[in-house]
Coordinates of C-alpha atoms and ligand atoms in Angstrom, one line a residue:
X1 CA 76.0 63.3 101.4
X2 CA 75.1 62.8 97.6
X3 CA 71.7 61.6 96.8
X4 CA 71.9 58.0 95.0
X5 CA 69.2 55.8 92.9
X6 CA 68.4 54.7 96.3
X7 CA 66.8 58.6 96.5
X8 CA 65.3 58.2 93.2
X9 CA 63.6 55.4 94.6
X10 CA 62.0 57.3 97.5
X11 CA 61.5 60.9 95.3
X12 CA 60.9 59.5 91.9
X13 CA 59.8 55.9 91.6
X14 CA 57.4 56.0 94.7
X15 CA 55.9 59.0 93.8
X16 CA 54.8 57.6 90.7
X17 CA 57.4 59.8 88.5
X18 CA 60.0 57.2 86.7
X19 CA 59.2 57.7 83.1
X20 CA 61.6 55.2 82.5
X21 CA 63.7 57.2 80.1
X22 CA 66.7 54.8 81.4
X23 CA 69.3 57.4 81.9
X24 CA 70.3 56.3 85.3
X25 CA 70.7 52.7 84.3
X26 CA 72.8 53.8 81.3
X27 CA 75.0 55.9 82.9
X28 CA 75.5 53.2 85.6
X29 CA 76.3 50.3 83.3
X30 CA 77.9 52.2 80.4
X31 CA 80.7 53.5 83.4
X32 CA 80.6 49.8 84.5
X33 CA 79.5 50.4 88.1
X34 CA 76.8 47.9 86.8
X35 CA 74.7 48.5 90.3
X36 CA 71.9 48.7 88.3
X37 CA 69.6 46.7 86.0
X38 CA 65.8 47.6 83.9
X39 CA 63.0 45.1 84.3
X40 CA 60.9 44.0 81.3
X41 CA 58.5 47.1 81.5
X42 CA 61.8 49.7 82.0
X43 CA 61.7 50.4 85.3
X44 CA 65.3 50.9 87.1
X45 CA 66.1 48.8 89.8
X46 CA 69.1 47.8 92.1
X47 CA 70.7 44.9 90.7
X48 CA 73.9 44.5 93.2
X49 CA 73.5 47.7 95.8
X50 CA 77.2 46.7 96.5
X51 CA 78.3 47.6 94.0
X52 CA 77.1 51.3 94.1
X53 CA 79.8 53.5 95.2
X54 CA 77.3 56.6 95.7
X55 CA 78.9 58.8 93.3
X56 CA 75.2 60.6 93.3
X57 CA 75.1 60.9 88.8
X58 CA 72.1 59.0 88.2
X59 CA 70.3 61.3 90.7
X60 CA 71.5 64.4 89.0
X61 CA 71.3 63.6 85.6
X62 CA 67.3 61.9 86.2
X63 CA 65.0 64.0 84.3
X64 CA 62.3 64.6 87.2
X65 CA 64.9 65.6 89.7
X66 CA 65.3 69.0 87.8
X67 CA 69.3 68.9 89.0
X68 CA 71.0 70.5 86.0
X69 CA 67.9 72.4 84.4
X70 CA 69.6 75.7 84.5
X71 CA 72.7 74.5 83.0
X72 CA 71.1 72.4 80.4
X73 CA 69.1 75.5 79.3
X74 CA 71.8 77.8 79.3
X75 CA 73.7 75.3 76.8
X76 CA 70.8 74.9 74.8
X77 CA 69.8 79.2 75.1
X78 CA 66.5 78.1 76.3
X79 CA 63.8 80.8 75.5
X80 CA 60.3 81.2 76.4
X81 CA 57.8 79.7 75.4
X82 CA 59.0 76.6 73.6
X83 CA 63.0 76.6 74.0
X84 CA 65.3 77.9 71.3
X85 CA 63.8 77.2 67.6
X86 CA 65.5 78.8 64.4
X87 CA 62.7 77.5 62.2
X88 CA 59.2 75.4 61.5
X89 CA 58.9 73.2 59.0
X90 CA 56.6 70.7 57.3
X91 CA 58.0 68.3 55.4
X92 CA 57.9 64.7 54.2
X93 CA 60.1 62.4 53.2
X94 CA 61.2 62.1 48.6
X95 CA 61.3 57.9 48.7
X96 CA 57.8 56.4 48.9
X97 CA 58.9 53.3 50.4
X98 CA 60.4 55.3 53.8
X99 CA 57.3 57.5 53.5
X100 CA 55.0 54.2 53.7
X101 CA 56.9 53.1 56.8
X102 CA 57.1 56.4 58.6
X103 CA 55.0 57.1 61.6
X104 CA 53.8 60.3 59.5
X105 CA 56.0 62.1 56.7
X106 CA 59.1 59.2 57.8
X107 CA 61.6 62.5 58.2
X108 CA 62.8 61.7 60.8
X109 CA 63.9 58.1 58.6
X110 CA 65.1 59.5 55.8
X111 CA 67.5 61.8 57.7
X112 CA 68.8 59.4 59.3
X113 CA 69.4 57.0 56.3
X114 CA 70.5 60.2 54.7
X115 CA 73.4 61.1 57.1
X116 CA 74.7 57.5 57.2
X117 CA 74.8 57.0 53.5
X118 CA 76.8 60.4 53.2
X119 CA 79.2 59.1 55.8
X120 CA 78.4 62.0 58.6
X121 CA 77.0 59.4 61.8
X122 CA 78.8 55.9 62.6
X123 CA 74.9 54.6 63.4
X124 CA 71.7 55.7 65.3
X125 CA 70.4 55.1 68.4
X126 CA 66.2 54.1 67.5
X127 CA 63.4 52.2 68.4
X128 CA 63.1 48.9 66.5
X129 CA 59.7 46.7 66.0
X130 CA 60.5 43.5 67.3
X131 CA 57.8 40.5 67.9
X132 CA 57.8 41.3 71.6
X133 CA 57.4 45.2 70.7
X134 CA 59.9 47.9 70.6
X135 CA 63.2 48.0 71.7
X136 CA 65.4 50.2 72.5
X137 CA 68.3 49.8 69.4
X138 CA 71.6 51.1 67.9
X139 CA 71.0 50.9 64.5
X140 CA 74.7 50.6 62.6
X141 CA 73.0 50.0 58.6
X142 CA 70.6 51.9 56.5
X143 CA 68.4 48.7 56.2
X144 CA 68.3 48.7 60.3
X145 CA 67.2 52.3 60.2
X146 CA 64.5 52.1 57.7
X147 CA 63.5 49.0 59.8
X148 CA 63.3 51.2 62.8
X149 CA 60.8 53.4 60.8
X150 CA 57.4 54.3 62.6
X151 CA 54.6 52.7 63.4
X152 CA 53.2 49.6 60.2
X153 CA 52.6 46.4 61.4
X154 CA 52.1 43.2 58.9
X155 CA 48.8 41.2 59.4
X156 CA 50.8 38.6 60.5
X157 CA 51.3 40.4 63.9
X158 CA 49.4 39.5 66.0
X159 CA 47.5 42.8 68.4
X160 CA 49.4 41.7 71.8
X161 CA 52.9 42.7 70.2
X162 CA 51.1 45.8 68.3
X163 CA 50.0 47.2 71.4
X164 CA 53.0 46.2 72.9
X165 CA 54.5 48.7 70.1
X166 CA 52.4 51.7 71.6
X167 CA 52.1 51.0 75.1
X168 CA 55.5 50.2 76.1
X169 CA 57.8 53.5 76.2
X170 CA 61.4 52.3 74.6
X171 CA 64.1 53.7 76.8
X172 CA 66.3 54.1 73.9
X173 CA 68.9 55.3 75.8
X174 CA 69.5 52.3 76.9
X175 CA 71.0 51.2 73.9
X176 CA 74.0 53.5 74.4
X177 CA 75.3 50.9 76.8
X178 CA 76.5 49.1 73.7
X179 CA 78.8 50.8 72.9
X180 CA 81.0 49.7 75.7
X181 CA 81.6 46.8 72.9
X182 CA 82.0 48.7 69.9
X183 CA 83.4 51.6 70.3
X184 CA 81.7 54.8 68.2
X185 CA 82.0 58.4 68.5
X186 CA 79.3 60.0 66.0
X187 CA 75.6 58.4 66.6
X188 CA 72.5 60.1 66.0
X189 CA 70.0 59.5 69.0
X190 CA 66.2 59.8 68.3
X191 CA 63.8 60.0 71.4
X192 CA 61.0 61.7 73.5
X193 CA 61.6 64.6 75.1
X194 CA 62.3 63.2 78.5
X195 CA 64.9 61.1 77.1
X196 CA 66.7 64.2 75.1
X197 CA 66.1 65.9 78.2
X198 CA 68.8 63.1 80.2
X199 CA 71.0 63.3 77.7
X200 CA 71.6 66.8 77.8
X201 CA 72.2 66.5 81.5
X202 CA 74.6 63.8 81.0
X203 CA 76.6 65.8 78.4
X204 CA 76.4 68.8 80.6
X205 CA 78.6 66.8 83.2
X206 CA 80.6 65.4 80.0
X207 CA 80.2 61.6 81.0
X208 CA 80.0 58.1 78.8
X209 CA 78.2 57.6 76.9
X210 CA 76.8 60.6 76.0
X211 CA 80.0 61.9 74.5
X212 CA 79.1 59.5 71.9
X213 CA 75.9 61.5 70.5
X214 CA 76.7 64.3 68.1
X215 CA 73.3 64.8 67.1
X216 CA 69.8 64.6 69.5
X217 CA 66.4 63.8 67.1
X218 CA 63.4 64.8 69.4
X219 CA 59.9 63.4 69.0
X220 CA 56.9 65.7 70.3
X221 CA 55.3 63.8 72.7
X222 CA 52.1 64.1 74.7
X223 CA 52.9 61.0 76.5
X224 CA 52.9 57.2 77.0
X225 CA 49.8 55.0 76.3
X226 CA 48.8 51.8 77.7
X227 CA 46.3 50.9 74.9
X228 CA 45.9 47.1 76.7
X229 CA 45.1 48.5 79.6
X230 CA 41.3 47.9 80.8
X231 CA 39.5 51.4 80.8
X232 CA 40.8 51.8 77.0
X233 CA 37.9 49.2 76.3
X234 CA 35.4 52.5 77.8
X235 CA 36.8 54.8 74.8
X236 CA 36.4 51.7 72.5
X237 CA 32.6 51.3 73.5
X238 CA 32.3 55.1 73.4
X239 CA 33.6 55.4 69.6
X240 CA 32.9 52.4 68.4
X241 CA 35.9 50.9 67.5
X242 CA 38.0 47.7 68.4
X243 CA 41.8 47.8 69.0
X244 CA 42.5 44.5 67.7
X245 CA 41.1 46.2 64.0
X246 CA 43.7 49.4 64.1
X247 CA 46.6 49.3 61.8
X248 CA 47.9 52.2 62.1
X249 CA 48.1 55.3 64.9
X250 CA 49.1 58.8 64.7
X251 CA 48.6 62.0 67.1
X252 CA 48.2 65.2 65.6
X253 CA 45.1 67.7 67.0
X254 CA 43.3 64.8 67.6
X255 CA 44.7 60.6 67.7
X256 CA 44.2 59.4 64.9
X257 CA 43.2 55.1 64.6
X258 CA 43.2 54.2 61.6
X259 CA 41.4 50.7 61.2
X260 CA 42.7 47.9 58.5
X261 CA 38.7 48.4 56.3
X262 CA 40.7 52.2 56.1
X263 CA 37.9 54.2 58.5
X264 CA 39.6 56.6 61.1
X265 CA 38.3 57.2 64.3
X266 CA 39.6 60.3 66.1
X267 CA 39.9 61.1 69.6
X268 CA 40.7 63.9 71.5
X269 CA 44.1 63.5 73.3
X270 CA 43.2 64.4 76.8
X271 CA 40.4 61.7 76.4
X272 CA 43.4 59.1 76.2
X273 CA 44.7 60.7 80.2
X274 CA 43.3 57.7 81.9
X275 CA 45.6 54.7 79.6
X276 CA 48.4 57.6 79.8
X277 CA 51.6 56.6 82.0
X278 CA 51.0 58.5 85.0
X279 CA 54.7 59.7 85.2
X280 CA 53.6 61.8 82.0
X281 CA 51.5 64.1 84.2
X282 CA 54.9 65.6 85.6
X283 CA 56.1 66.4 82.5
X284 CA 56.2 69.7 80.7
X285 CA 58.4 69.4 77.7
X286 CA 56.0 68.3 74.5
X287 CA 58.5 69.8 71.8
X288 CA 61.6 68.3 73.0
X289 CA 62.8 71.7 73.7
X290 CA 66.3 70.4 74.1
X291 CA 66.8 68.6 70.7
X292 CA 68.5 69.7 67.7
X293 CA 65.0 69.0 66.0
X294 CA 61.8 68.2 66.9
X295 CA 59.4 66.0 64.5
X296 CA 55.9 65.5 65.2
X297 CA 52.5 65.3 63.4
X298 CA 51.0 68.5 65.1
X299 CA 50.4 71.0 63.0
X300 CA 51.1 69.3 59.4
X301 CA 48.3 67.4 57.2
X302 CA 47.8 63.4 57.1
X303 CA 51.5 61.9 55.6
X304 CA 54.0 65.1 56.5
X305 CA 55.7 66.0 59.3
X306 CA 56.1 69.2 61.2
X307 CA 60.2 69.8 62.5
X308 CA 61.4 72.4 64.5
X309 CA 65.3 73.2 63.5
X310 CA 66.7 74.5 67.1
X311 CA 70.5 74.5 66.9
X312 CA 73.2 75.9 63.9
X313 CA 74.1 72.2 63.9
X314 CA 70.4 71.0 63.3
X315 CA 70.1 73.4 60.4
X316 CA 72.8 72.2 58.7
X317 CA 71.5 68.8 59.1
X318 CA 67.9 69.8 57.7
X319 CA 69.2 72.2 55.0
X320 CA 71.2 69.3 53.4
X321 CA 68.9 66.8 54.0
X322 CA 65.9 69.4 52.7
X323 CA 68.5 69.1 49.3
X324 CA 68.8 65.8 49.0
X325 CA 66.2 63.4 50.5
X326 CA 63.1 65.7 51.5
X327 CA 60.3 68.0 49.9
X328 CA 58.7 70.9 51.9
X329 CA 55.0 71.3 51.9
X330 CA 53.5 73.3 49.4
X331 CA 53.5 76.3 51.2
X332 CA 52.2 78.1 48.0
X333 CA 48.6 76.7 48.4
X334 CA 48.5 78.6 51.9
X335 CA 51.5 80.9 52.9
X336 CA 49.9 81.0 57.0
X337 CA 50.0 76.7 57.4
X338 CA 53.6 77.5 59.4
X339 CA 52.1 79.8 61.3
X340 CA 49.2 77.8 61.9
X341 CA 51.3 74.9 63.1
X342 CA 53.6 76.9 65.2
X343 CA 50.5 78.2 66.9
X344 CA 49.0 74.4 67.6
X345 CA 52.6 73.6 69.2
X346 CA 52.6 76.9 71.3
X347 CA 49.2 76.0 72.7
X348 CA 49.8 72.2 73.2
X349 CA 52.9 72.8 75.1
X350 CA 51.4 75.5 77.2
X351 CA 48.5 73.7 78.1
X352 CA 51.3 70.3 79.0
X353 CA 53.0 72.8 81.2
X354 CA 50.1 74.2 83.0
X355 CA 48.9 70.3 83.7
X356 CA 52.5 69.2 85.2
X357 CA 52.2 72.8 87.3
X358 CA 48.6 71.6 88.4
X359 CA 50.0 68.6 89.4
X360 CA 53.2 69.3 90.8
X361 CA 51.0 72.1 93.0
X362 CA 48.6 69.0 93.8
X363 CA 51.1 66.4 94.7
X364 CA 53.2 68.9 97.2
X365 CA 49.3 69.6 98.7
X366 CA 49.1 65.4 99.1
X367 CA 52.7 65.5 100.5
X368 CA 52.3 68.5 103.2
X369 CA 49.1 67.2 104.2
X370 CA 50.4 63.5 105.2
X371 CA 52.9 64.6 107.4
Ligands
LIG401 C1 55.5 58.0 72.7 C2 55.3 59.0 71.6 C3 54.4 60.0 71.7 C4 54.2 60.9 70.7 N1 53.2 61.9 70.8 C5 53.1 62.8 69.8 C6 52.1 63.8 70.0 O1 51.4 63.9 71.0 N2 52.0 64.8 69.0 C7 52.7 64.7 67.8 O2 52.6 65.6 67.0 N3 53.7 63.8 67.7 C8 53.8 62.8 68.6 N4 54.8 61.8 68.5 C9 55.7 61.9 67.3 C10 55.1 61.3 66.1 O3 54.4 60.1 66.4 C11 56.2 60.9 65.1 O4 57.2 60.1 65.7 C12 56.9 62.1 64.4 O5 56.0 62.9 63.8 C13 58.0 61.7 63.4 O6 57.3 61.1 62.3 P1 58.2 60.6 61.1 O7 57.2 59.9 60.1 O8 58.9 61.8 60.5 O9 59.2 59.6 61.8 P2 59.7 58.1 61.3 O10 60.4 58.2 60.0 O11 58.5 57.2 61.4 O12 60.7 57.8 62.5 C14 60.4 57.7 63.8 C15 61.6 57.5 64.6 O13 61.2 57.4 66.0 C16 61.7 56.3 66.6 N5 60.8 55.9 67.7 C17 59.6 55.4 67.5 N6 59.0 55.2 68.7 C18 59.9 55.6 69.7 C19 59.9 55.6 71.1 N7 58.9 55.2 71.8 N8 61.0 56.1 71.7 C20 62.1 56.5 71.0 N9 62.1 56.5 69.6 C21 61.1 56.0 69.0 C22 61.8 55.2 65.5 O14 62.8 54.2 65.7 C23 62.2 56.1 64.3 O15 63.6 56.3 64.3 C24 55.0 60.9 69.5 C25 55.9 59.9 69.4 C26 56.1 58.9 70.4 C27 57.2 57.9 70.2
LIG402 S1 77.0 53.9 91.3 FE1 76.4 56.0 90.9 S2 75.1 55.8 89.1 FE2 75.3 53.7 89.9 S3 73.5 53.5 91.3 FE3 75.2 54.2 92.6 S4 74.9 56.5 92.6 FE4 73.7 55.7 90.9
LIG403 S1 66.6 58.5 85.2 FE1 64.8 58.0 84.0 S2 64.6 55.8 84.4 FE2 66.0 56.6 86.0 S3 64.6 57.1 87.8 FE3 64.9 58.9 86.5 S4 63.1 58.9 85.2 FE4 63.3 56.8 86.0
LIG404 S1 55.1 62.8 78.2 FE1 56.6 61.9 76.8 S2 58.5 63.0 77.2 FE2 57.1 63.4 78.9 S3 57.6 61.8 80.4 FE3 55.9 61.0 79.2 S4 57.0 59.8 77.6 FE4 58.5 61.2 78.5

């Protein structure tokens, strides 16, 4: 009998290991089996079990079943240690106004804007501000992409939503679903690596709507924060800082607060485990190892961006957009920084995968010794 989203109840949700990515709801809706629905905080649930006809695809294509990882890296020609990469990059991006809205070096923006002013996607699948935080969002204009753009809030807004913007994972994919009512065949879709990692698995098995995506943007991502969440206030006391005064946030070696008076506190990342979702300690992807590219801060200084170009497709993309819309780092100044910053990602992501090993060893411990 094929395993349903009733089994990713029991093997996923209960143990604590929905990261929300929304694949399974997606896929459901987007086919319009519709037996399933996302609450406000993204988590999947059944919305009309009748209507399920237990065709088994949300179980196989849910990233923390691991159904499909061979396949997915045998498309991809997966290598050790950090998946396929062609080249590492830091970069930022020519226009000050994207670079002002960009999480760090706003690449991953001005690619975007570049691609659909040249014609080459139909619209992007992001992660757009809203006054009740981010959403997940296909974004069909240049002005809605450059809206979607990092991580600067006005003054006006107030610290629940800018929180809300930090602690609340956007299940982007989620957004694909709209295209059941406008029809589009060339989207670019930017996410973490959980979320690239569904999508893969749902254009292994070719199904809607991931035929739609022709080009995957991965974020690095060491994981999901709940900054409102009480024991935050013990690393507030510890560095002496107040959440309601940060403006900005970004996560390189170290994240990185930046407070609106302009003074940075940094913290170590694996300080910020306790306010991390806990699905993130079962995952071992921090590169997006699946994407196209992969943007992060690691690795580059304050205001650039570090991209790994993974796929013949992904180069082109970078080489034209390197041509037109974005300046590499002066490498000149210190011709090892790429190594440097390759380095920093090989360690990060082997330390991420010995964690989820350490706790995958440690849950199946909990589970033998309960029954
Ligand atoms: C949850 C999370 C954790 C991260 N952790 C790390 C880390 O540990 N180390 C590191 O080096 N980098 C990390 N990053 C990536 C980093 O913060 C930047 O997104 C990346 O460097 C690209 O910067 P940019 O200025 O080029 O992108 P921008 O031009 O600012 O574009 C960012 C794009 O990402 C989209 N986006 C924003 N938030 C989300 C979201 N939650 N889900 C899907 N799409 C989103 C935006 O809509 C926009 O299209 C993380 C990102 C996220 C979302
Ligand atoms: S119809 Fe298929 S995708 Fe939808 S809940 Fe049932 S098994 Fe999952
Ligand atoms: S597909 Fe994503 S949202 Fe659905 S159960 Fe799996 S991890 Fe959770
Ligand atoms: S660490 Fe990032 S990619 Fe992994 S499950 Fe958490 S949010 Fe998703």
């Amino acid at each position: 009998m094929k395993k349903t989203f009733f089994n990713l109840i029991q093997e996923v949700q209960k143990e604590g290991k929905c990261n929300h990515c929304g694949g399974c709801v997606t896929f459901c809706s987007a086919i319009s089996y519709d037996a399933l629905s996302m609450d406000d905080h993204g988590k999947p649930f059944f919305n009309d079990i009748n209507k399920c006809n237990e065709c088994g695809l949300c179980y196989t294509i849910c990233p923390q079943t691991h159904e499909l990882d061979e396949e997915i890296k045998q498309n991809a020609q997966w290598e050790e240690p950090i998946g396929h990469t062609i080249n590492f990059t830091v970069t930022r991006a020519n226009d000050p106004v994207i670079r002002q809205k960009g999480t760090d070096g706003g690449v991953v923006t001005a690619i975007l804007s570049h691609l659909f002013d040249t014609g080459k996607i139909d619209g992007a699948i992001v992660s757009m501000p809203t006054p009740h935080g981010r959403v997940p969002f296909l974004a069909k204009s240049t002005k809605e992409i450059l809206d979607s753009a990092g991580s600067h809030f006005g003054d006006s807004q107030g610290m629940y939503q800018f929180s809300k913007d930090y602690d609340t994972f956007s299940p982007s994919i989620k957004a694909l679903s709209e295209l059941k009512a406008s029809p589009m065949d060339r989207l670019a879709f930017v996410g973490t690596p959980c979320q690239i990692n569904t999508i893969r698995k749902m254009q292994a098995l070719n199904i809607v709507p991931s035929d739609s995506i022709s080009l995957c943007l991965g974020l690095f991502c060491s994981g999901n924060y709940f900054f409102h969440d009480k024991s935050f206030a013990n690393l507030e006391e510890k560095y002496q800082f107040k959440y309601t005064d940060v403006e900005t946030i970004n996560v390189k070696d170290n994240f990185i607060f930046t407070m609106k008076s302009g003074k940075q506190v940094f913290i170590p990342v694996p300080e910020l485990r306790p306010v991390r979702r806990p699905a993130c300690d079962f995952c071992e992807d921090f590169s997006a190892e699946y994407a196209d590219i992969s943007f992060g801060g690691l690795g580059a200084e304050h205001g650039w961006t570090t991209a790994i170009i993974r796929t013949p497709q992904g180069r082109n993309v970078f080489e034209d957009a390197l041509e037109n819309v974005l300046t590499s780092f002066r490498l000149e100044d210190n011709p090892k920084y790429i190594t440097h910053a390759e380095k920093k990602i090989f360690d990060v992501s082997r330390q991420k995968k010995e964690l989820f090993e350490q706790n995958q060893m440690n849950r199946n411990k909990e589970v033998s010794l309960a029954q």
